PDB file of C-alpha atoms in Angstrom:
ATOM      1  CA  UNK A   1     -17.034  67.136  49.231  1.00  0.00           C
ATOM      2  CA  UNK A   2     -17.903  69.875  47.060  1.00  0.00           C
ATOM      3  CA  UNK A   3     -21.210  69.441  44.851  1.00  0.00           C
ATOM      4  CA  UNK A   4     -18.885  69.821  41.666  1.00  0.00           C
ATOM      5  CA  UNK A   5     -16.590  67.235  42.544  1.00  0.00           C
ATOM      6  CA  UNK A   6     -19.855  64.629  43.394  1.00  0.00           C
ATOM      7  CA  UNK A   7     -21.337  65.259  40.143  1.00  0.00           C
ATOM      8  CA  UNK A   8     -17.931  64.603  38.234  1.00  0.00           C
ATOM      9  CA  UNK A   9     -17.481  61.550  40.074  1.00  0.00           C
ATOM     10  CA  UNK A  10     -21.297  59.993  38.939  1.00  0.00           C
ATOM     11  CA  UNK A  11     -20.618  61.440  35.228  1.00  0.00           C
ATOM     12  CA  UNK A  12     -17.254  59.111  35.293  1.00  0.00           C
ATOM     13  CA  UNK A  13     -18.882  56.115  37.176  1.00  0.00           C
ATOM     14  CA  UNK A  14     -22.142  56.491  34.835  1.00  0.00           C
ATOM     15  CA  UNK A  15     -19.994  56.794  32.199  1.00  0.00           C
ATOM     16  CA  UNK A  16     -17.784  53.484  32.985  1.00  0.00           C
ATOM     17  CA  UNK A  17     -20.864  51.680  33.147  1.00  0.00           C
ATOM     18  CA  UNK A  18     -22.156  52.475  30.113  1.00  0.00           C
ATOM     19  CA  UNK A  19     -18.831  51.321  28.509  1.00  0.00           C
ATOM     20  CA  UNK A  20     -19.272  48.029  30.181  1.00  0.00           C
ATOM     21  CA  UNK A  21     -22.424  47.762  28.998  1.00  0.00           C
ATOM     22  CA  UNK A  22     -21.773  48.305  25.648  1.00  0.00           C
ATOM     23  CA  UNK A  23     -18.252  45.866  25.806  1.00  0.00           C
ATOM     24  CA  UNK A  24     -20.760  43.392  27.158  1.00  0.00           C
ATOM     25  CA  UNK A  25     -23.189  43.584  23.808  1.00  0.00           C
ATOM     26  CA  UNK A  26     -20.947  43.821  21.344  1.00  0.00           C
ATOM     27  CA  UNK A  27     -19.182  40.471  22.831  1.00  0.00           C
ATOM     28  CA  UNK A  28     -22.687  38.922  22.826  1.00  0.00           C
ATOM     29  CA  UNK A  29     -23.014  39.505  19.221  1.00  0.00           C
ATOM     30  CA  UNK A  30     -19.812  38.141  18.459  1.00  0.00           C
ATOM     31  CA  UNK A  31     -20.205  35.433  20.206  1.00  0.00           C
ATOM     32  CA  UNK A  32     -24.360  35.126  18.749  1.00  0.00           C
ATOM     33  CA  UNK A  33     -22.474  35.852  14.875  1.00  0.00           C
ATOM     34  CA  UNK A  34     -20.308  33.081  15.812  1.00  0.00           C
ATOM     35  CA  UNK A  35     -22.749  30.862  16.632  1.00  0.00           C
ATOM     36  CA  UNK A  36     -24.626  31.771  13.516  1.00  0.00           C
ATOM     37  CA  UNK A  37     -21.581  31.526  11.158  1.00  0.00           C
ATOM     38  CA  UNK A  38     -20.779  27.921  12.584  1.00  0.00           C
ATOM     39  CA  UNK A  39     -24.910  27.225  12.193  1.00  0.00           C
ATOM     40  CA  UNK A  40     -24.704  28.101   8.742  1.00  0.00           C
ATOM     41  CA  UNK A  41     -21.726  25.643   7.344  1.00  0.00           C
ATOM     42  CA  UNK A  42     -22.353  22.972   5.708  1.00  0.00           C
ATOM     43  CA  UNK A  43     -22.299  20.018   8.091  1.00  0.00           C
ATOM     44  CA  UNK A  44     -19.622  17.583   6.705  1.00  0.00           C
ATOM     45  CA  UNK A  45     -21.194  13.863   6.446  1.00  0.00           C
ATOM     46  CA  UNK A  46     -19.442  11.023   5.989  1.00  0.00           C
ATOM     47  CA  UNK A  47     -21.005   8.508   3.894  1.00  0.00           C
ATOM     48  CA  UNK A  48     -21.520   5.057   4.627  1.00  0.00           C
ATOM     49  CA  UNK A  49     -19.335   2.547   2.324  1.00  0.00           C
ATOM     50  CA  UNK A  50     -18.900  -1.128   2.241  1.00  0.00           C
ATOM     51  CA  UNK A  51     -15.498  -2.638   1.887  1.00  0.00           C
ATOM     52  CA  UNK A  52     -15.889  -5.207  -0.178  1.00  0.00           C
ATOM     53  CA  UNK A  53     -14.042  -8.894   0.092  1.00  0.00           C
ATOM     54  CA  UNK A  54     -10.799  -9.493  -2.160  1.00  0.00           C
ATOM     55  CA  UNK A  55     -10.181 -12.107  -4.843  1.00  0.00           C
ATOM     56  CA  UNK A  56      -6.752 -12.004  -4.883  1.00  0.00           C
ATOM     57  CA  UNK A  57      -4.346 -13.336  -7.589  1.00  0.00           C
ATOM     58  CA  UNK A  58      -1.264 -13.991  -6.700  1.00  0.00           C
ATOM     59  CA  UNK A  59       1.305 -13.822  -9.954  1.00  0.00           C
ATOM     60  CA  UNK A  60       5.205 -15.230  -8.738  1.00  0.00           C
ATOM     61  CA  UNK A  61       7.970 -14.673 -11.136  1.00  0.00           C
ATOM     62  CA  UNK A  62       9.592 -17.925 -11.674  1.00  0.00           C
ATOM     63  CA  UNK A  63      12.193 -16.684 -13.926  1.00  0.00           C
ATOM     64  CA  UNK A  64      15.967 -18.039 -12.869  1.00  0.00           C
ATOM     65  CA  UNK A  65      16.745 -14.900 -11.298  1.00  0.00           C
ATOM     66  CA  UNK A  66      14.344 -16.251  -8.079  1.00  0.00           C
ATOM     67  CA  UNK A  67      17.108 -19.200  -7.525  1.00  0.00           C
ATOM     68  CA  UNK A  68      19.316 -16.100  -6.581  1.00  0.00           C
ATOM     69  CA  UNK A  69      20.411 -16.651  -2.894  1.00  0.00           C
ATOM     70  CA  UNK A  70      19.350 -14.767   0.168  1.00  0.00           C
ATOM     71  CA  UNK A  71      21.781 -13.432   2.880  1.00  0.00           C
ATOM     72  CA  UNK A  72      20.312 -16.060   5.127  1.00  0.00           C
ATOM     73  CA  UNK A  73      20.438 -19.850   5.115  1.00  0.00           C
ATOM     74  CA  UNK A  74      17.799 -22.961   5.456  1.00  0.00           C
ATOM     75  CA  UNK A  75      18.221 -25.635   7.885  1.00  0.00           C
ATOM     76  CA  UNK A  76      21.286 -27.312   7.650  1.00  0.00           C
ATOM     77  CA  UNK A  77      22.808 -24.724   5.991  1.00  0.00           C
ATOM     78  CA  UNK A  78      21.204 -25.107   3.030  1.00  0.00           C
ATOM     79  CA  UNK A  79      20.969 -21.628   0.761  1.00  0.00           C
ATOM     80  CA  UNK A  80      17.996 -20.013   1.112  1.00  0.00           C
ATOM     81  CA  UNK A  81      16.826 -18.763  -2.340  1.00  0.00           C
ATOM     82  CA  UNK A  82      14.523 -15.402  -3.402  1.00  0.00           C
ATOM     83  CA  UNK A  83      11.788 -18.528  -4.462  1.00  0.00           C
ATOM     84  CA  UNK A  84      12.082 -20.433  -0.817  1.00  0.00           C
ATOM     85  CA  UNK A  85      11.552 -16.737   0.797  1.00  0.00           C
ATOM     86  CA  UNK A  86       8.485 -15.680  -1.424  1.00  0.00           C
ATOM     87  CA  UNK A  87       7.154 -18.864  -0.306  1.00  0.00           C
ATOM     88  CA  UNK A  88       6.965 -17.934   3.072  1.00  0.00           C
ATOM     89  CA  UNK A  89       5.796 -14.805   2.718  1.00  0.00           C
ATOM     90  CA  UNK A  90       2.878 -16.410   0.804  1.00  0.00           C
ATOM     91  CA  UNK A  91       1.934 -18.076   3.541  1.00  0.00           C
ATOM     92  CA  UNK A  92       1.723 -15.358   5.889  1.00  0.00           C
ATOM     93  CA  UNK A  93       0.346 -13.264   4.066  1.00  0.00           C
ATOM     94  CA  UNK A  94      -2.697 -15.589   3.603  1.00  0.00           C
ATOM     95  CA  UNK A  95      -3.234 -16.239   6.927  1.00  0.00           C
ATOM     96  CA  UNK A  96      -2.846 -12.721   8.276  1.00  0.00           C
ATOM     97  CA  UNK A  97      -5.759 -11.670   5.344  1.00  0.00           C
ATOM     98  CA  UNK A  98      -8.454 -14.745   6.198  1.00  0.00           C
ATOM     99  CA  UNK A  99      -7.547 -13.905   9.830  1.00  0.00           C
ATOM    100  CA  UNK A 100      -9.002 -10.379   9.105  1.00  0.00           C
ATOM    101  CA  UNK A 101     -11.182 -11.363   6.893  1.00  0.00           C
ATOM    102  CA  UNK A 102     -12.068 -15.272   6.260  1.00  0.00           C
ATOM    103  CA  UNK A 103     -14.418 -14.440   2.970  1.00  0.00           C
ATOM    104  CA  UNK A 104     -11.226 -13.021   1.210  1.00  0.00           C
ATOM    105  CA  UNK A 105     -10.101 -16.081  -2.073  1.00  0.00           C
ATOM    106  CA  UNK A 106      -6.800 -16.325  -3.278  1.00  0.00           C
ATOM    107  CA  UNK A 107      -5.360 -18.118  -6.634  1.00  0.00           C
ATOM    108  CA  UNK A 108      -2.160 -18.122  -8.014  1.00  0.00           C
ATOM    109  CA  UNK A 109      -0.343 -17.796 -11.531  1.00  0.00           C
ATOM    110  CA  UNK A 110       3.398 -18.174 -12.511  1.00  0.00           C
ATOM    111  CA  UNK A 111       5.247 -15.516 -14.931  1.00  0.00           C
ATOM    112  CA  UNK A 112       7.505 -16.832 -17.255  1.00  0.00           C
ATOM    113  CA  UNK A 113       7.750 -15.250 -20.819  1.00  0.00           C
ATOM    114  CA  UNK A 114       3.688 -14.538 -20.146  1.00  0.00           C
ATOM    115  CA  UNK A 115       1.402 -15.676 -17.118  1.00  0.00           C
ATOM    116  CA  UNK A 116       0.021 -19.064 -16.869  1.00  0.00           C
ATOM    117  CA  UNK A 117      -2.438 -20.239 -14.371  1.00  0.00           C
ATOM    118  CA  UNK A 118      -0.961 -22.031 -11.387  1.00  0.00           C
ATOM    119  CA  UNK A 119      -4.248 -22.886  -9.075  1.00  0.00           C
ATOM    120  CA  UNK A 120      -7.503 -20.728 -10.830  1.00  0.00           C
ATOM    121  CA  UNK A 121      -9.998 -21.669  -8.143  1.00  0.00           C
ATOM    122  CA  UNK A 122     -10.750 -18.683  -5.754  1.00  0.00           C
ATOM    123  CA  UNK A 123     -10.339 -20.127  -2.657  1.00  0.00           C
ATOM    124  CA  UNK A 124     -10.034 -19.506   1.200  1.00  0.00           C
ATOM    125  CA  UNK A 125      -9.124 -22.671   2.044  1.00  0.00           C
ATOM    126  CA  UNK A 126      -5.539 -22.434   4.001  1.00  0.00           C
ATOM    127  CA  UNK A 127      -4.325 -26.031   2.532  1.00  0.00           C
ATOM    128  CA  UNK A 128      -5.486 -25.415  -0.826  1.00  0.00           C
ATOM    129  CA  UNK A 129      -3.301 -22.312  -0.779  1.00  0.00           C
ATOM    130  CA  UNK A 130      -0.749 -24.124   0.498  1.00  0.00           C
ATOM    131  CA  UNK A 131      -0.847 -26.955  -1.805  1.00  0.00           C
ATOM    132  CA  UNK A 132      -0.147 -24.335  -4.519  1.00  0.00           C
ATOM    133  CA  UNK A 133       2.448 -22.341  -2.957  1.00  0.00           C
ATOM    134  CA  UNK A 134       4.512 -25.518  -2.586  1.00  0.00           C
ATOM    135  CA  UNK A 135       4.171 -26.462  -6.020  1.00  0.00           C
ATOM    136  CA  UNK A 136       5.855 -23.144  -6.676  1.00  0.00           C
ATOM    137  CA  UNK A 137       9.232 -23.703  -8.977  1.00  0.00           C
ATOM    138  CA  UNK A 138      11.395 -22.092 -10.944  1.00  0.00           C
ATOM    139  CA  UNK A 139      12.206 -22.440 -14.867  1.00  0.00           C
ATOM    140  CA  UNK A 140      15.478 -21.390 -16.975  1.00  0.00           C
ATOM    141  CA  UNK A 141      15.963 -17.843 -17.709  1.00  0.00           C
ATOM    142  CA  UNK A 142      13.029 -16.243 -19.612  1.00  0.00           C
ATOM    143  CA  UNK A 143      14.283 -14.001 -21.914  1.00  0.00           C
ATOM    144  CA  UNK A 144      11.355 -11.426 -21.641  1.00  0.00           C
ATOM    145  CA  UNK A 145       8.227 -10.603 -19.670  1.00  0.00           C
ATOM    146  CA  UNK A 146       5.257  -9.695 -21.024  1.00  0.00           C
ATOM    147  CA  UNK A 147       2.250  -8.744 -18.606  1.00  0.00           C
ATOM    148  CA  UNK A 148      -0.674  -8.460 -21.104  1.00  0.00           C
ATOM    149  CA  UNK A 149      -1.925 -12.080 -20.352  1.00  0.00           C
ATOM    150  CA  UNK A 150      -1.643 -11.358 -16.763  1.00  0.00           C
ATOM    151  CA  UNK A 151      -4.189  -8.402 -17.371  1.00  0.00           C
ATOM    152  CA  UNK A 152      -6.509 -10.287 -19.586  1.00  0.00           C
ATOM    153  CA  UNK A 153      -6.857 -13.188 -17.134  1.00  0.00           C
ATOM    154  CA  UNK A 154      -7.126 -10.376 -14.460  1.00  0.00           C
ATOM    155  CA  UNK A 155      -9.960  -8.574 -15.856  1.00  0.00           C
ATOM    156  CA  UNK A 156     -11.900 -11.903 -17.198  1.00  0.00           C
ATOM    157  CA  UNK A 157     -12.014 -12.055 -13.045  1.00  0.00           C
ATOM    158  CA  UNK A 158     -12.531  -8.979 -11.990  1.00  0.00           C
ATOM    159  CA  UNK A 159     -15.987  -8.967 -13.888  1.00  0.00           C
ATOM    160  CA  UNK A 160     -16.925 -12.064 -12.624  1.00  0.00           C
ATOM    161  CA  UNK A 161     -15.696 -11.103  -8.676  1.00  0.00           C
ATOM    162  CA  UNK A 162     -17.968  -7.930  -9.377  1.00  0.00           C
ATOM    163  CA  UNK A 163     -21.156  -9.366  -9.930  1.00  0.00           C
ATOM    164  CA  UNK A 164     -20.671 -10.864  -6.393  1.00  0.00           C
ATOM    165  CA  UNK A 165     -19.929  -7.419  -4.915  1.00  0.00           C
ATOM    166  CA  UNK A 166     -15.654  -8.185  -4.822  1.00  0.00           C
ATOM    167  CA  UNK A 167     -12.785  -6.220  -5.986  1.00  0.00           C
ATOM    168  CA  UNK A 168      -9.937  -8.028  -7.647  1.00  0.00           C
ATOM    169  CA  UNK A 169      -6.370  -7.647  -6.527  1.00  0.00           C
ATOM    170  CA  UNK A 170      -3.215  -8.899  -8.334  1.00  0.00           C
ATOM    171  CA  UNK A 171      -0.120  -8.823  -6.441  1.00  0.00           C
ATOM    172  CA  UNK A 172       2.821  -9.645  -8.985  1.00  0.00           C
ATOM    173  CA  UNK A 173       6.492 -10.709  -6.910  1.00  0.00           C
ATOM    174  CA  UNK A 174       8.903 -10.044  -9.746  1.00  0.00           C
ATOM    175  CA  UNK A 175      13.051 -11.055  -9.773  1.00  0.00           C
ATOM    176  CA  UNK A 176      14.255  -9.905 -12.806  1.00  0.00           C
ATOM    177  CA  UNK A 177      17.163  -7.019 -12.538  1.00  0.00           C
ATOM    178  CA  UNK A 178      17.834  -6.618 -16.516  1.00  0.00           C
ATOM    179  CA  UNK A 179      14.514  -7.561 -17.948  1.00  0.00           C
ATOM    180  CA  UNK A 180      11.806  -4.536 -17.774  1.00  0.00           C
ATOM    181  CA  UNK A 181       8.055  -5.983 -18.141  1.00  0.00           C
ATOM    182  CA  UNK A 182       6.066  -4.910 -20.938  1.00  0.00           C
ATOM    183  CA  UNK A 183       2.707  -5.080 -21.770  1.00  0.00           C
ATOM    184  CA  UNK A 184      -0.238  -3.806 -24.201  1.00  0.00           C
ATOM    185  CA  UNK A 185      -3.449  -2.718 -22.490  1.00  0.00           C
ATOM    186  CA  UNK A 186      -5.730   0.107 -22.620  1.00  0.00           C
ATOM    187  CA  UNK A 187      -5.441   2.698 -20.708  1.00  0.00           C
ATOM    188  CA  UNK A 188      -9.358   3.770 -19.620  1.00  0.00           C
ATOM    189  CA  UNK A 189      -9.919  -0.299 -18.998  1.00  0.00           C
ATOM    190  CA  UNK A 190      -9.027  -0.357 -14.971  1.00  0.00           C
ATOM    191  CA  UNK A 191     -10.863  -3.466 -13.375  1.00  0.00           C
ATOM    192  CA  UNK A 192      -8.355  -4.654 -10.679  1.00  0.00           C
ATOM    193  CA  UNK A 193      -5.708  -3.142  -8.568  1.00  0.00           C
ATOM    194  CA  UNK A 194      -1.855  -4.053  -9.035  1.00  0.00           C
ATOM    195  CA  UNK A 195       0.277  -4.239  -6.592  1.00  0.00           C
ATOM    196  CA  UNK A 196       3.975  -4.939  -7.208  1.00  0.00           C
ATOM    197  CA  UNK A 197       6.996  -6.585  -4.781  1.00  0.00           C
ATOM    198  CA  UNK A 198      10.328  -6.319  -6.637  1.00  0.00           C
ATOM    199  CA  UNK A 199      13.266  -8.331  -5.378  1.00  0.00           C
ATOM    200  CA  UNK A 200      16.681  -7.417  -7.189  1.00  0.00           C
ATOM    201  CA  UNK A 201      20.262  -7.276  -7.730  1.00  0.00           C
ATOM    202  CA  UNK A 202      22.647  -3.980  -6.790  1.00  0.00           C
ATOM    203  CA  UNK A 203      22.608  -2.260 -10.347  1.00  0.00           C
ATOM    204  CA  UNK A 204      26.067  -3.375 -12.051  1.00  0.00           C
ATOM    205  CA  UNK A 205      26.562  -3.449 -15.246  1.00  0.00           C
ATOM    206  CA  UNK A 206      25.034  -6.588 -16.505  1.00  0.00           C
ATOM    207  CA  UNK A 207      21.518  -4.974 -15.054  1.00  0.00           C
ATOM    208  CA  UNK A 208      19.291  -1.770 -14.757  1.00  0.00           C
ATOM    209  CA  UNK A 209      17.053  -2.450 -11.427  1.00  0.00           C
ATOM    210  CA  UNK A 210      15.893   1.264 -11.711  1.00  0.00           C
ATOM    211  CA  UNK A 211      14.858   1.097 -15.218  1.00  0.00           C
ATOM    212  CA  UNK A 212      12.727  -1.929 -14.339  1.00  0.00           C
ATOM    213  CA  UNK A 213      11.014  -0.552 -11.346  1.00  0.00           C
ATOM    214  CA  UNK A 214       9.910   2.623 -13.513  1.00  0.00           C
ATOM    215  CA  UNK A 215       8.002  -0.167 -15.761  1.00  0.00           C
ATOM    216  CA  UNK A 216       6.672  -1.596 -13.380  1.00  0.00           C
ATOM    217  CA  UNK A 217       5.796   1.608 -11.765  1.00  0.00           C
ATOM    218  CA  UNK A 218       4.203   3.123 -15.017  1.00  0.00           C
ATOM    219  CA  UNK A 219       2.029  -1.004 -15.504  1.00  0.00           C
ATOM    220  CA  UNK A 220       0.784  -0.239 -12.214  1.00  0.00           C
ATOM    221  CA  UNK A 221      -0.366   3.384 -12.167  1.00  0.00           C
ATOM    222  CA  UNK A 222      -1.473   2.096 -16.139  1.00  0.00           C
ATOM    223  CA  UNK A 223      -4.195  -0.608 -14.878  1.00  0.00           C
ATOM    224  CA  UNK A 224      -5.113   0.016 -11.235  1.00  0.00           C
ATOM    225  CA  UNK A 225      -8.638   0.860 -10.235  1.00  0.00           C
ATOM    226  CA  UNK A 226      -8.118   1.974  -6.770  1.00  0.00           C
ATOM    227  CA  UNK A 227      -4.285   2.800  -5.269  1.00  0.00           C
ATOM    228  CA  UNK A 228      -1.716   0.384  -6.006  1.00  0.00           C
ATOM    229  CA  UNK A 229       1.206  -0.295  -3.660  1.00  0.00           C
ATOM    230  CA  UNK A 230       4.973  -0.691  -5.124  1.00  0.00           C
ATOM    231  CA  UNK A 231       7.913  -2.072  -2.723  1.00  0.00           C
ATOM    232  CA  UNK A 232      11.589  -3.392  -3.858  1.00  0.00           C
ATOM    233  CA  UNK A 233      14.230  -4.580  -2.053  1.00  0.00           C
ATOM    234  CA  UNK A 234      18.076  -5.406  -3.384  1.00  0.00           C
ATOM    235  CA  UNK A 235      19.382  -6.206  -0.206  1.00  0.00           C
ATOM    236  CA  UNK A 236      18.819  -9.644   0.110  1.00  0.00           C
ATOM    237  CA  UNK A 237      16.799 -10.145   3.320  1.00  0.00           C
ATOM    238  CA  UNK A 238      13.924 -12.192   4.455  1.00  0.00           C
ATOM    239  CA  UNK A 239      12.778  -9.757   6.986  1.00  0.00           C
ATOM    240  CA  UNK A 240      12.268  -7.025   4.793  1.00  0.00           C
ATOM    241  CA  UNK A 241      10.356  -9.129   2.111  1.00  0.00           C
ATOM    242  CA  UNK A 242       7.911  -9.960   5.198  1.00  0.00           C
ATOM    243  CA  UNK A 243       7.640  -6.339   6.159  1.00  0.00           C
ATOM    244  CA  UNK A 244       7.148  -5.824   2.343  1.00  0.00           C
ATOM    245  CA  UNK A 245       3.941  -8.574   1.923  1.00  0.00           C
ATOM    246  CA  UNK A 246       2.431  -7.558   5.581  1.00  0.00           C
ATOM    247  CA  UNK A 247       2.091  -3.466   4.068  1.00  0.00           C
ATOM    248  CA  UNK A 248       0.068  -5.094   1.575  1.00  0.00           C
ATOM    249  CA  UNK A 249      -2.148  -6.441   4.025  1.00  0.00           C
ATOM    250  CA  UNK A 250      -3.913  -3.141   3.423  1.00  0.00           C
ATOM    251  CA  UNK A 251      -7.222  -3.267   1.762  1.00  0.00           C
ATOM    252  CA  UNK A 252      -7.608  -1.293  -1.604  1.00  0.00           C
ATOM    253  CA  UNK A 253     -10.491   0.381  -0.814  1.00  0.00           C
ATOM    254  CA  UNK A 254      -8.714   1.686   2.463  1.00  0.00           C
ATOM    255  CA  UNK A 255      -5.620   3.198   1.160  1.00  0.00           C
ATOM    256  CA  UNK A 256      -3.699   6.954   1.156  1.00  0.00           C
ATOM    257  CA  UNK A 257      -1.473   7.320  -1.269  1.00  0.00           C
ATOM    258  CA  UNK A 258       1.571   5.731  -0.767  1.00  0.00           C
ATOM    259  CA  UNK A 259       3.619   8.898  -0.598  1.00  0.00           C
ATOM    260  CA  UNK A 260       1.833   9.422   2.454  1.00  0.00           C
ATOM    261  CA  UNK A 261       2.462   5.922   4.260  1.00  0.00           C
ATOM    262  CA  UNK A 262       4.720   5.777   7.056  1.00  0.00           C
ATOM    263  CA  UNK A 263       4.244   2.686   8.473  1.00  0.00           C
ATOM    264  CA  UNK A 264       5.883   0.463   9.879  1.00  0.00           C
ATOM    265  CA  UNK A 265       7.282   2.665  12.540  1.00  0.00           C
ATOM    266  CA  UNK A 266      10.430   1.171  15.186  1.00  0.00           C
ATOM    267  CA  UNK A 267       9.030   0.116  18.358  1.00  0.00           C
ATOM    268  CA  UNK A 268      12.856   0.456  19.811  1.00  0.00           C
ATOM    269  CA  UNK A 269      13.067   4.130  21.184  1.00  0.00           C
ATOM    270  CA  UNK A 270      16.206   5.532  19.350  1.00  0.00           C
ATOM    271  CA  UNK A 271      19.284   5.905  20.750  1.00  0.00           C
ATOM    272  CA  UNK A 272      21.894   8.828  19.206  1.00  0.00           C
ATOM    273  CA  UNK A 273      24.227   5.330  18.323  1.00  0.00           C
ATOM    274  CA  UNK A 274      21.319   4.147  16.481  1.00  0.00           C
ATOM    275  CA  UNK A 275      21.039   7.301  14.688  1.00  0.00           C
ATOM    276  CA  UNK A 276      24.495   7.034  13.634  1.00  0.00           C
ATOM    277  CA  UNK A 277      24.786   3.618  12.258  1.00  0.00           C
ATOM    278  CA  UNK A 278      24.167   3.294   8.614  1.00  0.00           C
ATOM    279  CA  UNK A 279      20.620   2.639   7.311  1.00  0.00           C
ATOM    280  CA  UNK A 280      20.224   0.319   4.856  1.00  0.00           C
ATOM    281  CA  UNK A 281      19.901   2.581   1.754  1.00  0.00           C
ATOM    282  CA  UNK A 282      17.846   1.170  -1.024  1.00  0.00           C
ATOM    283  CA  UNK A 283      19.905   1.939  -4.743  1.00  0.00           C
ATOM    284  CA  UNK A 284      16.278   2.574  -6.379  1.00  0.00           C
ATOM    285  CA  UNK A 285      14.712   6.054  -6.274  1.00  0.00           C
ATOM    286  CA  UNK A 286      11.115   5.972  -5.935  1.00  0.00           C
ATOM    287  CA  UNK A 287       8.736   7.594  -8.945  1.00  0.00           C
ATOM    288  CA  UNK A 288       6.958  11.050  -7.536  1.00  0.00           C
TER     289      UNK A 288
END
């Protein structure tokens, strides 16, 4: 081999090398600038936070619209009304809550034409609770609902459940298809959370179920210290009512916005029949 050709051949190789070289540092210094760049951010910390036990008051509509019948029937046949259904759902819901949590208290109220006190001792004592949910009954049609009370008694509480480190919860179940709440309250006074379950007719029309979900959407969002939860049902079923009272099983201070919640979610693996059957369609549109 010629002495041109050998000294062409170690200019290339030398000069290959020195490529790789330099390929070589300039992926060490992206790889040291990425280091540094990931050094440099902020490191994100979450704080610690203690969830704090509920006092939770319970606030049943005992108007004559929760006589209305269910699409299911007691023993013996007997109807099964909204009333005999919220019952139930009482009860589960306060033993699923002292079963998380045995330092949560519970009382109870009734709404007529205002709120009255139905048990006021905080308790979490299961027969207590029980005592009071039986004594649950209903009165003649109402004429009107006014919430104010409700909120005054609430935040009387809620000061008292904060000097022992609580939050205060009211969960209202309201019946009434024609007859929107109203209430006077201020609007920077937020002490408690509201959550609402609203049990209704099909709009016809002799009511306005949309109109009185909007109230009751806008007395939520008006008095509610951390996120309160809103869920109706007009079709008539126990099941859903339970599904209803179990979502508000979740704890205040541990919320998204309920927008975001998609829970619960089927454990039955769809089927393309399933997908085709009709859903049972709710005739209220939720507030965005």
């Amino acid at each position: 081999m010629s002495l041109r050709r050998l000294r062409n051949r170690a200019i290339a190789i030398l000069s290959r090398a020195a490529s790789e070289s330099e390929t070589r540092v300039m992926m060490m210094e992206g790889v040291e600038g990425d280091a540094a760049a990931v050094a440099a951010a902020p490191r994100y910390v979450l704080n610690p936070a203690r969830i704090s036990s509920e006092d939770i008051l319970f606030c049943v509509d005992v108007d004559a619209e929760s006589l209305v019948e269910m699409k299911v029937t007691g023993p013996g046949g007997r109807p099964f009304a909204r009333l005999d259904a919220i019952k139930q759902s009482l009860l589960l819901f306060v033993h699923s809550k002292l079963a998380i949590n045995p330092d949560h208290r519970f009382a109870f109220a009734t709404l007529s034409k205002s709120a009255a006190w139905l048990r006021k001792e905080f308790s979490s004592d299961v027969e207590s609770a029980a005592a009071a949910i039986r004594s649950l009954s209903a009165t003649s049609a109402c004429g009107h609902a006014d919430l104010t009370q409700l909120f005054r008694i609430a935040a009387h509480e809620a000061k008292k459940s904060r000097m022992q480190n609580r939050i205060f919860r009211v969960i209202l179940i309201y019946c009434r298809s024609s007859i929107q709440p109203q209430h006077q309250w201020p609007v920077n006074q937020k002490l408690f959370t509201l959550d609402v379950i609203y049990l209704h007719d099909k709009p016809g029309p002799d009511n306005c179920p949309q109109q009185v979900y909007d109230a009751l959407v806008d007395a939520l969002e008006h008095v509610s210290e951390y996120e309160g939860h809103i869920h109706e049902s007009g079709q008539g079923l126990t099941r859903i009512l339970f599904r209803h009272m179990c979502m508000l099983l979740l704890h205040p201070q541990q919320r998204c916005p309920q927008d975001y919640l998609d829970i619960p979610k089927s454990l039955v693996k769809k089927s393309p029949a399933a997908d085709s059957a009709p859903a049972e369609e709710s005739a209220i549109v939720p507030r965005q």
